[in-house]
PDB file of C-alpha atoms in Angstrom:
ATOM      1  CA  MET J  18      76.681 143.490  36.921  1.00 76.00           C
ATOM      2  CA  THR J  19      80.045 144.901  37.946  1.00 81.00           C
ATOM      3  CA  LEU J  20      82.172 144.823  41.068  1.00 77.00           C
ATOM      4  CA  GLN J  21      81.747 148.600  41.288  1.00 80.00           C
ATOM      5  CA  GLN J  22      77.981 148.222  41.592  1.00 84.00           C
ATOM      6  CA  LEU J  23      78.451 145.730  44.420  1.00 82.00           C
ATOM      7  CA  ARG J  24      80.829 148.117  46.202  1.00 82.00           C
ATOM      8  CA  TYR J  25      78.271 150.931  45.870  1.00 84.00           C
ATOM      9  CA  LEU J  26      75.517 148.727  47.326  1.00 84.00           C
ATOM     10  CA  ILE J  27      77.681 147.748  50.307  1.00 84.00           C
ATOM     11  CA  ALA J  28      78.639 151.369  50.883  1.00 82.00           C
ATOM     12  CA  ILE J  29      74.951 152.390  50.997  1.00 84.00           C
ATOM     13  CA  VAL J  30      74.361 149.800  53.710  1.00 81.00           C
ATOM     14  CA  GLU J  31      77.415 150.895  55.680  1.00 80.00           C
ATOM     15  CA  HIS J  32      76.677 154.627  55.501  1.00 80.00           C
ATOM     16  CA  GLY J  33      72.878 154.580  55.596  1.00 83.00           C
ATOM     17  CA  SER J  34      72.122 156.641  52.507  1.00 84.00           C
ATOM     18  CA  ILE J  35      73.124 157.087  48.905  1.00 84.00           C
ATOM     19  CA  SER J  36      74.490 160.574  49.506  1.00 84.00           C
ATOM     20  CA  ALA J  37      76.642 159.424  52.416  1.00 81.00           C
ATOM     21  CA  ALA J  38      77.908 156.469  50.384  1.00 78.00           C
ATOM     22  CA  ALA J  39      78.814 158.736  47.483  1.00 77.00           C
ATOM     23  CA  GLU J  40      80.675 161.098  49.807  1.00 76.00           C
ATOM     24  CA  ALA J  41      82.611 158.240  51.397  1.00 71.00           C
ATOM     25  CA  LEU J  42      83.560 156.885  47.980  1.00 69.00           C
ATOM     26  CA  PHE J  43      84.453 160.334  46.591  1.00 67.00           C
ATOM     27  CA  THR J  44      81.838 159.782  43.894  1.00 75.00           C
ATOM     28  CA  ALA J  45      78.998 161.938  42.647  1.00 80.00           C
ATOM     29  CA  GLN J  46      75.635 160.940  44.109  1.00 84.00           C
ATOM     30  CA  PRO J  47      73.929 160.641  40.679  1.00 86.00           C
ATOM     31  CA  ALA J  48      76.598 158.136  39.605  1.00 85.00           C
ATOM     32  CA  VAL J  49      75.852 155.918  42.603  1.00 85.00           C
ATOM     33  CA  THR J  50      72.104 156.228  42.035  1.00 86.00           C
ATOM     34  CA  ARG J  51      72.420 155.304  38.355  1.00 88.00           C
ATOM     35  CA  ALA J  52      74.629 152.325  39.178  1.00 87.00           C
ATOM     36  CA  ILE J  53      72.137 150.935  41.707  1.00 87.00           C
ATOM     37  CA  GLN J  54      69.203 151.543  39.381  1.00 88.00           C
ATOM     38  CA  ALA J  55      71.041 149.716  36.581  1.00 88.00           C
ATOM     39  CA  LEU J  56      71.715 146.814  38.924  1.00 86.00           C
ATOM     40  CA  GLU J  57      68.038 146.663  39.918  1.00 87.00           C
ATOM     41  CA  ARG J  58      66.992 146.665  36.257  1.00 87.00           C
ATOM     42  CA  GLU J  59      69.428 143.883  35.458  1.00 87.00           C
ATOM     43  CA  LEU J  60      68.281 141.702  38.355  1.00 85.00           C
ATOM     44  CA  LYS J  61      64.648 142.744  37.856  1.00 87.00           C
ATOM     45  CA  VAL J  62      64.120 143.253  41.598  1.00 86.00           C
ATOM     46  CA  PRO J  63      64.245 146.300  43.904  1.00 89.00           C
ATOM     47  CA  LEU J  64      67.339 146.278  46.102  1.00 87.00           C
ATOM     48  CA  VAL J  65      67.112 149.592  47.986  1.00 87.00           C
ATOM     49  CA  ILE J  66      64.134 151.435  49.456  1.00 86.00           C
ATOM     50  CA  ARG J  67      64.689 155.189  49.694  1.00 82.00           C
ATOM     51  CA  ALA J  68      62.692 157.220  52.204  1.00 78.00           C
ATOM     52  CA  GLN J  69      63.315 160.537  54.000  1.00 71.00           C
ATOM     53  CA  GLY J  70      66.923 160.726  52.979  1.00 72.00           C
ATOM     54  CA  ARG J  71      67.706 157.230  54.224  1.00 83.00           C
ATOM     55  CA  ALA J  72      68.127 153.936  52.391  1.00 84.00           C
ATOM     56  CA  ARG J  73      67.404 150.407  53.534  1.00 83.00           C
ATOM     57  CA  LEU J  74      67.641 147.076  51.779  1.00 85.00           C
ATOM     58  CA  THR J  75      64.811 144.942  50.506  1.00 87.00           C
ATOM     59  CA  PRO J  76      65.045 141.198  51.307  1.00 86.00           C
ATOM     60  CA  GLU J  77      66.499 140.712  47.819  1.00 86.00           C
ATOM     61  CA  GLY J  78      68.990 143.485  48.493  1.00 83.00           C
ATOM     62  CA  GLU J  79      70.097 141.807  51.717  1.00 85.00           C
ATOM     63  CA  ALA J  80      70.741 138.555  49.832  1.00 85.00           C
ATOM     64  CA  VAL J  81      72.764 140.388  47.182  1.00 84.00           C
ATOM     65  CA  VAL J  82      74.835 142.213  49.813  1.00 83.00           C
ATOM     66  CA  GLN J  83      75.698 138.952  51.566  1.00 81.00           C
ATOM     67  CA  LEU J  84      76.892 137.510  48.277  1.00 79.00           C
ATOM     68  CA  ALA J  85      78.700 140.736  47.392  1.00 76.00           C
ATOM     69  CA  HIS J  86      80.755 140.568  50.594  1.00 74.00           C
ATOM     70  CA  ARG J  87      81.864 137.047  49.686  1.00 74.00           C
ATOM     71  CA  VAL J  88      82.726 137.991  46.120  1.00 73.00           C
ATOM     72  CA  LEU J  89      84.718 141.093  47.084  1.00 67.00           C
ATOM     73  CA  ALA J  90      86.528 139.186  49.828  1.00 67.00           C
ATOM     74  CA  GLY J  91      87.649 136.660  47.230  1.00 66.00           C
ATOM     75  CA  VAL J  92      88.822 139.396  44.869  1.00 64.00           C
ATOM     76  CA  ALA J  93      90.716 141.060  47.728  1.00 62.00           C
ATOM     77  CA  ALA J  94      92.364 137.743  48.608  1.00 61.00           C
ATOM     78  CA  ILE J  95      93.755 137.427  45.097  1.00 63.00           C
ATOM     79  CA  GLY J  96      95.077 140.998  45.149  1.00 57.00           C
ATOM     80  CA  GLU J  97      96.620 140.578  48.580  1.00 56.00           C
ATOM     81  CA  SER J  98      98.328 137.385  47.503  1.00 56.00           C
ATOM     82  CA  MET J  99      99.899 139.161  44.562  1.00 55.00           C
ATOM     83  CA  ARG J 100     101.017 142.129  46.699  1.00 51.00           C
ATOM     84  CA  THR J 101     102.522 139.819  49.283  1.00 49.00           C
ATOM     85  CA  LYS J 102     104.376 137.947  46.598  1.00 52.00           C
ATOM     86  CA  ASP J 103     105.815 141.168  45.150  1.00 48.00           C
ATOM     87  CA  ALA J 104     106.806 142.566  48.540  1.00 48.00           C
ATOM     88  CA  ALA J 105     108.348 139.455  50.059  1.00 46.00           C
ATOM     89  CA  PRO J 106     111.876 138.330  49.197  1.00 46.00           C
ATOM     90  CA  ALA J 107     111.900 135.256  46.987  1.00 44.00           C
ATOM     91  CA  LYS J 108     112.451 132.039  48.902  1.00 44.00           C
ATOM     92  CA  ALA J 109     113.360 130.060  45.809  1.00 41.00           C
ATOM     93  CA  ALA J 110     115.392 130.935  42.762  1.00 50.00           C
ATOM     94  CA  ARG J 111     112.359 130.413  40.543  1.00 80.00           C
ATOM     95  CA  PRO J 112     108.790 130.286  41.914  1.00 89.00           C
ATOM     96  CA  VAL J 113     106.292 127.766  40.636  1.00 91.00           C
ATOM     97  CA  ARG J 114     103.975 129.564  38.204  1.00 93.00           C
ATOM     98  CA  LEU J 115     100.481 128.096  38.373  1.00 92.00           C
ATOM     99  CA  GLY J 116      97.801 129.164  35.917  1.00 92.00           C
ATOM    100  CA  THR J 117      94.124 128.812  36.760  1.00 89.00           C
ATOM    101  CA  THR J 118      90.734 130.501  36.452  1.00 82.00           C
ATOM    102  CA  PRO J 119      89.398 133.130  38.912  1.00 74.00           C
ATOM    103  CA  ALA J 120      87.150 130.835  40.988  1.00 66.00           C
ATOM    104  CA  LEU J 121      89.863 128.203  41.278  1.00 72.00           C
ATOM    105  CA  ALA J 122      92.410 130.909  42.105  1.00 72.00           C
ATOM    106  CA  ILE J 123      90.431 131.801  45.225  1.00 64.00           C
ATOM    107  CA  GLN J 124      90.460 128.158  46.246  1.00 62.00           C
ATOM    108  CA  MET J 125      94.179 127.901  45.528  1.00 66.00           C
ATOM    109  CA  ILE J 126      95.006 130.899  47.692  1.00 65.00           C
ATOM    110  CA  SER J 127      92.670 129.994  50.537  1.00 61.00           C
ATOM    111  CA  ALA J 128      93.232 126.228  50.652  1.00 65.00           C
ATOM    112  CA  LEU J 129      96.187 124.718  48.834  1.00 72.00           C
ATOM    113  CA  SER J 130      98.804 127.482  48.960  1.00 72.00           C
ATOM    114  CA  PRO J 131      98.933 127.814  52.791  1.00 74.00           C
ATOM    115  CA  ARG J 132      99.277 124.051  53.195  1.00 75.00           C
ATOM    116  CA  PHE J 133     102.015 123.869  50.589  1.00 78.00           C
ATOM    117  CA  ALA J 134     103.836 126.795  52.220  1.00 77.00           C
ATOM    118  CA  ARG J 135     103.876 124.909  55.525  1.00 77.00           C
ATOM    119  CA  HIS J 136     104.964 121.699  53.827  1.00 76.00           C
ATOM    120  CA  LEU J 137     107.768 123.234  51.732  1.00 76.00           C
ATOM    121  CA  PRO J 138     108.421 126.787  52.989  1.00 76.00           C
ATOM    122  CA  GLY J 139     111.384 127.232  50.650  1.00 78.00           C
ATOM    123  CA  ILE J 140     109.221 127.185  47.500  1.00 83.00           C
ATOM    124  CA  THR J 141     106.862 129.979  46.473  1.00 86.00           C
ATOM    125  CA  VAL J 142     103.857 129.625  44.167  1.00 87.00           C
ATOM    126  CA  ASP J 143     102.787 132.464  41.873  1.00 88.00           C
ATOM    127  CA  VAL J 144      99.097 132.174  40.946  1.00 88.00           C
ATOM    128  CA  VAL J 145      98.312 133.582  37.495  1.00 90.00           C
ATOM    129  CA  THR J 146      94.627 133.896  36.592  1.00 87.00           C
ATOM    130  CA  PHE J 147      93.144 133.464  33.109  1.00 87.00           C
ATOM    131  CA  PRO J 148      89.528 134.147  32.057  1.00 79.00           C
ATOM    132  CA  CYS J 149      88.999 130.547  30.869  1.00 80.00           C
ATOM    133  CA  ARG J 150      90.937 127.332  30.296  1.00 85.00           C
ATOM    134  CA  ASP J 151      92.133 127.751  26.683  1.00 89.00           C
ATOM    135  CA  PRO J 152      94.659 130.525  27.493  1.00 92.00           C
ATOM    136  CA  ILE J 153      96.015 128.286  30.265  1.00 94.00           C
ATOM    137  CA  PHE J 154      96.880 125.639  27.664  1.00 94.00           C
ATOM    138  CA  ASP J 155      98.589 128.251  25.479  1.00 95.00           C
ATOM    139  CA  ALA J 156     100.608 129.536  28.435  1.00 96.00           C
ATOM    140  CA  LEU J 157     101.762 125.998  29.252  1.00 95.00           C
ATOM    141  CA  ARG J 158     102.951 125.465  25.683  1.00 95.00           C
ATOM    142  CA  SER J 159     104.862 128.752  25.635  1.00 95.00           C
ATOM    143  CA  GLY J 160     106.418 128.160  29.056  1.00 94.00           C
ATOM    144  CA  ASP J 161     104.796 131.229  30.626  1.00 95.00           C
ATOM    145  CA  ILE J 162     103.416 128.992  33.396  1.00 95.00           C
ATOM    146  CA  ASP J 163     104.616 125.678  34.829  1.00 95.00           C
ATOM    147  CA  VAL J 164     101.349 123.996  35.852  1.00 93.00           C
ATOM    148  CA  GLY J 165      97.675 124.522  35.089  1.00 92.00           C
ATOM    149  CA  LEU J 166      94.725 123.843  37.378  1.00 89.00           C
ATOM    150  CA  THR J 167      91.579 123.751  35.282  1.00 87.00           C
ATOM    151  CA  ASP J 168      88.537 121.887  34.059  1.00 82.00           C
ATOM    152  CA  LEU J 169      89.315 118.900  31.858  1.00 80.00           C
ATOM    153  CA  PRO J 170      89.731 117.578  29.260  1.00 82.00           C
ATOM    154  CA  ALA J 171      92.919 119.215  28.015  1.00 86.00           C
ATOM    155  CA  PRO J 172      94.462 118.978  24.538  1.00 89.00           C
ATOM    156  CA  THR J 173      96.303 115.730  23.851  1.00 89.00           C
ATOM    157  CA  ASP J 174      99.683 117.452  23.437  1.00 93.00           C
ATOM    158  CA  LEU J 175      99.618 118.254  27.183  1.00 92.00           C
ATOM    159  CA  GLU J 176      99.905 115.977  30.208  1.00 90.00           C
ATOM    160  CA  MET J 177      96.780 115.625  32.372  1.00 86.00           C
ATOM    161  CA  ASP J 178      96.442 114.407  35.942  1.00 84.00           C
ATOM    162  CA  LEU J 179      92.829 114.001  37.062  1.00 78.00           C
ATOM    163  CA  LEU J 180      92.085 115.103  40.598  1.00 73.00           C
ATOM    164  CA  ARG J 181      88.466 114.108  41.080  1.00 67.00           C
ATOM    165  CA  PRO J 182      85.031 114.634  39.498  1.00 74.00           C
ATOM    166  CA  HIS J 183      82.702 117.364  40.729  1.00 75.00           C
ATOM    167  CA  GLU J 184      78.929 117.332  40.426  1.00 85.00           C
ATOM    168  CA  VAL J 185      77.215 119.972  38.308  1.00 88.00           C
ATOM    169  CA  VAL J 186      73.914 121.097  39.847  1.00 92.00           C
ATOM    170  CA  LEU J 187      71.093 123.499  39.093  1.00 93.00           C
ATOM    171  CA  VAL J 188      71.232 126.516  41.400  1.00 93.00           C
ATOM    172  CA  SER J 189      67.829 128.191  41.636  1.00 94.00           C
ATOM    173  CA  PRO J 190      65.973 130.838  43.644  1.00 93.00           C
ATOM    174  CA  GLN J 191      64.390 129.494  46.809  1.00 90.00           C
ATOM    175  CA  GLN J 192      60.868 129.997  45.475  1.00 91.00           C
ATOM    176  CA  PHE J 193      61.305 127.868  42.323  1.00 93.00           C
ATOM    177  CA  ASP J 194      59.230 124.691  42.660  1.00 91.00           C
ATOM    178  CA  LEU J 195      61.272 121.939  40.985  1.00 93.00           C
ATOM    179  CA  PRO J 196      61.918 118.259  41.749  1.00 95.00           C
ATOM    180  CA  ASP J 197      65.215 116.970  43.109  1.00 93.00           C
ATOM    181  CA  PRO J 198      66.782 115.244  41.264  1.00 94.00           C
ATOM    182  CA  LEU J 199      65.755 117.218  38.193  1.00 94.00           C
ATOM    183  CA  PRO J 200      65.232 115.545  34.790  1.00 93.00           C
ATOM    184  CA  TRP J 201      67.160 117.419  32.108  1.00 89.00           C
ATOM    185  CA  GLU J 202      64.040 117.998  30.016  1.00 91.00           C
ATOM    186  CA  LEU J 203      62.552 120.282  32.689  1.00 93.00           C
ATOM    187  CA  LEU J 204      65.180 122.883  31.755  1.00 93.00           C
ATOM    188  CA  ASP J 205      63.336 123.416  28.463  1.00 94.00           C
ATOM    189  CA  GLY J 206      61.945 126.943  28.725  1.00 95.00           C
ATOM    190  CA  HIS J 207      63.423 127.376  32.202  1.00 96.00           C
ATOM    191  CA  PRO J 208      64.887 130.865  32.960  1.00 96.00           C
ATOM    192  CA  MET J 209      68.679 130.531  32.907  1.00 95.00           C
ATOM    193  CA  ILE J 210      71.730 132.728  33.540  1.00 93.00           C
ATOM    194  CA  VAL J 211      74.625 131.974  31.173  1.00 92.00           C
ATOM    195  CA  PRO J 212      77.910 133.443  29.870  1.00 89.00           C
ATOM    196  CA  THR J 213      77.837 135.839  26.930  1.00 90.00           C
ATOM    197  CA  ARG J 214      77.934 134.456  23.396  1.00 88.00           C
ATOM    198  CA  SER J 215      81.477 135.782  22.923  1.00 83.00           C
ATOM    199  CA  SER J 216      82.732 133.754  25.897  1.00 80.00           C
ATOM    200  CA  PRO J 217      84.489 130.414  25.270  1.00 74.00           C
ATOM    201  CA  ARG J 218      82.447 128.987  28.173  1.00 78.00           C
ATOM    202  CA  ARG J 219      79.186 129.640  26.316  1.00 83.00           C
ATOM    203  CA  ALA J 220      80.037 126.885  23.826  1.00 81.00           C
ATOM    204  CA  ASP J 221      80.102 124.374  26.694  1.00 79.00           C
ATOM    205  CA  PHE J 222      76.631 125.443  27.766  1.00 86.00           C
ATOM    206  CA  GLU J 223      75.261 125.305  24.238  1.00 87.00           C
ATOM    207  CA  GLU J 224      76.721 121.820  23.754  1.00 83.00           C
ATOM    208  CA  PHE J 225      75.028 120.619  26.949  1.00 82.00           C
ATOM    209  CA  PHE J 226      71.675 122.141  25.962  1.00 88.00           C
ATOM    210  CA  ALA J 227      71.895 120.605  22.481  1.00 88.00           C
ATOM    211  CA  THR J 228      72.852 117.172  23.835  1.00 82.00           C
ATOM    212  CA  ALA J 229      69.952 117.274  26.297  1.00 83.00           C
ATOM    213  CA  GLY J 230      67.578 118.455  23.556  1.00 88.00           C
ATOM    214  CA  ILE J 231      66.422 121.508  25.506  1.00 91.00           C
ATOM    215  CA  ARG J 232      66.122 125.224  24.882  1.00 94.00           C
ATOM    216  CA  PRO J 233      66.104 127.232  28.128  1.00 95.00           C
ATOM    217  CA  ALA J 234      64.888 130.830  28.346  1.00 96.00           C
ATOM    218  CA  ILE J 235      68.035 132.970  28.658  1.00 95.00           C
ATOM    219  CA  VAL J 236      67.258 135.808  31.105  1.00 94.00           C
ATOM    220  CA  LEU J 237      70.785 137.120  31.713  1.00 92.00           C
ATOM    221  CA  GLU J 238      74.032 136.837  29.739  1.00 92.00           C
ATOM    222  CA  THR J 239      77.145 137.992  31.597  1.00 88.00           C
ATOM    223  CA  ASP J 240      80.755 136.930  32.115  1.00 82.00           C
ATOM    224  CA  GLU J 241      80.891 138.792  35.446  1.00 78.00           C
ATOM    225  CA  ARG J 242      80.663 135.817  37.769  1.00 71.00           C
ATOM    226  CA  ALA J 243      79.866 138.097  40.692  1.00 68.00           C
ATOM    227  CA  ALA J 244      76.477 138.586  39.029  1.00 80.00           C
ATOM    228  CA  TRP J 245      75.507 134.929  38.824  1.00 84.00           C
ATOM    229  CA  LEU J 246      74.707 134.089  42.449  1.00 82.00           C
ATOM    230  CA  ALA J 247      73.336 137.558  43.072  1.00 85.00           C
ATOM    231  CA  ALA J 248      70.920 137.167  40.161  1.00 89.00           C
ATOM    232  CA  VAL J 249      69.805 133.743  41.383  1.00 91.00           C
ATOM    233  CA  ALA J 250      69.333 134.953  44.957  1.00 88.00           C
ATOM    234  CA  GLY J 251      67.320 137.871  43.566  1.00 87.00           C
ATOM    235  CA  GLY J 252      64.893 135.467  41.867  1.00 91.00           C
ATOM    236  CA  LEU J 253      65.881 136.174  38.258  1.00 92.00           C
ATOM    237  CA  GLY J 254      66.636 132.619  37.156  1.00 94.00           C
ATOM    238  CA  SER J 255      68.794 129.528  37.612  1.00 94.00           C
ATOM    239  CA  MET J 256      72.389 128.718  36.759  1.00 92.00           C
ATOM    240  CA  LEU J 257      74.687 125.707  36.435  1.00 90.00           C
ATOM    241  CA  TRP J 258      77.510 125.454  38.961  1.00 84.00           C
ATOM    242  CA  TYR J 259      79.579 122.939  40.877  1.00 80.00           C
ATOM    243  CA  ARG J 260      77.947 121.743  44.109  1.00 82.00           C
ATOM    244  CA  ASP J 261      81.215 121.890  46.054  1.00 74.00           C
ATOM    245  CA  LEU J 262      81.662 125.561  45.207  1.00 69.00           C
ATOM    246  CA  LEU J 263      78.412 126.501  46.946  1.00 72.00           C
ATOM    247  CA  ASP J 264      79.148 125.645  50.567  1.00 66.00           C
ATOM    248  CA  GLY J 265      77.587 128.320  52.765  1.00 65.00           C
ATOM    249  CA  PHE J 266      75.055 129.539  50.186  1.00 69.00           C
ATOM    250  CA  ASP J 267      72.361 126.950  50.929  1.00 69.00           C
ATOM    251  CA  ALA J 268      70.233 129.447  52.867  1.00 74.00           C
ATOM    252  CA  MET J 269      70.004 131.794  49.858  1.00 83.00           C
ATOM    253  CA  VAL J 270      69.510 129.390  46.936  1.00 90.00           C
ATOM    254  CA  ARG J 271      68.372 125.821  46.215  1.00 92.00           C
ATOM    255  CA  LEU J 272      70.704 123.169  44.805  1.00 93.00           C
ATOM    256  CA  ARG J 273      69.318 120.290  42.738  1.00 94.00           C
ATOM    257  CA  SER J 274      71.087 117.327  41.195  1.00 94.00           C
ATOM    258  CA  PHE J 275      70.276 116.259  37.655  1.00 91.00           C
ATOM    259  CA  SER J 276      68.803 112.933  36.558  1.00 89.00           C
ATOM    260  CA  PRO J 277      70.945 111.500  35.080  1.00 88.00           C
ATOM    261  CA  PRO J 278      73.668 113.301  37.072  1.00 88.00           C
ATOM    262  CA  ILE J 279      76.323 115.519  35.459  1.00 84.00           C
ATOM    263  CA  HIS J 280      79.961 115.533  36.516  1.00 82.00           C
ATOM    264  CA  ARG J 281      83.043 117.438  35.352  1.00 78.00           C
ATOM    265  CA  THR J 282      86.626 116.836  36.384  1.00 79.00           C
ATOM    266  CA  VAL J 283      89.257 119.320  37.526  1.00 81.00           C
ATOM    267  CA  GLY J 284      92.877 118.355  37.075  1.00 84.00           C
ATOM    268  CA  LEU J 285      96.482 119.404  36.868  1.00 89.00           C
ATOM    269  CA  VAL J 286      97.878 120.042  33.395  1.00 92.00           C
ATOM    270  CA  SER J 287     101.509 120.391  32.327  1.00 93.00           C
ATOM    271  CA  ALA J 288     103.579 120.533  29.157  1.00 94.00           C
ATOM    272  CA  ARG J 289     105.415 117.446  27.935  1.00 90.00           C
ATOM    273  CA  ARG J 290     108.848 118.513  29.154  1.00 89.00           C
ATOM    274  CA  ALA J 291     111.051 117.931  32.170  1.00 89.00           C
ATOM    275  CA  MET J 292     109.852 119.667  35.353  1.00 88.00           C
ATOM    276  CA  ARG J 293     112.086 121.751  37.565  1.00 89.00           C
ATOM    277  CA  PRO J 294     112.480 120.275  41.069  1.00 88.00           C
ATOM    278  CA  GLU J 295     110.255 123.000  42.566  1.00 88.00           C
ATOM    279  CA  VAL J 296     107.496 122.303  40.045  1.00 89.00           C
ATOM    280  CA  ARG J 297     107.757 118.555  40.551  1.00 87.00           C
ATOM    281  CA  ALA J 298     107.480 119.024  44.339  1.00 87.00           C
ATOM    282  CA  PHE J 299     104.361 121.178  43.999  1.00 85.00           C
ATOM    283  CA  TYR J 300     102.786 118.842  41.457  1.00 85.00           C
ATOM    284  CA  GLY J 301     103.295 115.818  43.663  1.00 82.00           C
ATOM    285  CA  PHE J 302     102.000 117.619  46.745  1.00 82.00           C
ATOM    286  CA  ALA J 303      98.843 118.760  44.946  1.00 80.00           C
ATOM    287  CA  ARG J 304      98.111 115.218  43.756  1.00 76.00           C
ATOM    288  CA  ARG J 305      98.535 113.756  47.244  1.00 73.00           C
ATOM    289  CA  VAL J 306      96.181 116.164  48.976  1.00 67.00           C
ATOM    290  CA  ASN J 307      93.583 116.774  46.232  1.00 60.00           C
ATOM    291  CA  ALA J 308      90.878 114.708  47.948  1.00 41.00           C
ATOM    292  CA  THR J 309      90.828 117.047  50.940  1.00 42.00           C
ATOM    293  CA  VAL J 310      91.936 120.336  49.377  1.00 43.00           C
ATOM    294  CA  PHE J 311      90.019 120.764  46.160  1.00 43.00           C
ATOM    295  CA  HIS J 312      86.511 121.014  47.599  1.00 39.00           C
ATOM    296  CA  ALA J 313      85.566 123.623  44.983  1.00 36.00           C
ATOM    297  CA  SER J 314      86.290 123.950  41.333  1.00 36.00           C
ATOM    298  CA  GLY J 315      85.333 125.457  38.024  1.00 38.00           C
ATOM    299  CA  GLU J 316      84.171 128.790  36.638  1.00 39.00           C
ATOM    300  CA  GLY J 317      80.683 127.550  36.009  1.00 40.00           C
ATOM    301  CA  GLY J 318      78.533 124.521  35.823  1.00 41.00           C
ATOM    302  CA  THR J 319      79.904 123.409  32.482  1.00 44.00           C
ATOM    303  CA  GLY J 320      83.435 124.740  32.721  1.00 42.00           C
TER     304      GLY J 320
END
């Protein structure tokens, strides 16, 4: 699943037909059709019903569109933050450079950054996104960023400051009949959506499955996180995610705790060197407000 496919699907809804969507997007109609068909094959559900030159959504398509709007809004927020940062005159000699992952970047921009800007308007924060946590650690060592916000643990040569633990839950289609809380062993043979084998995050999943002694049925492997909730809402399978990251999605999916429960911790990470005053001010502010600000964290249920 790609962001382009989600944009095509939204455009079909907005313009009423595939041909009108293609015209509005300055794209050939066959390209839009192929993209939607590929998305339907990947999710294994019909999303669009075509009749008499018009197009309307199936119930699964409506669920995917609702999720797509949320995903694209988050992507737009990151882009707008970067454009605003480039266009505005610097308020401090050197901004605080914070490295994080895409899901946490959305939370940073929507929650922590505005509060920090009101608290200390003379200091700017540049949010730099990385695909996973390991490059964040490398960037801290090289000095390319000042602070990291990521899943823990971190390597021992870096300083860690735990914020708070977050519960990992099973996120499933509404129609899946499973107990809550869910014993780990019931994931054996269960249809699951996971990162690709080339992704560093996949190792975390495999470690969890091995520790629990289970072998789920992998139905979709993708590092495009926009696809995860859409695939679950479409009935394809379940995924692991942080409970706090799913506020507002309860009507589309089911959340179940594990028995015994699983928790991961998000924290601030820094290099073992003296902090600039701006960085120290941001670091201290983030620690003081973490209980109320960081309501969402993580790129996936296991980091």
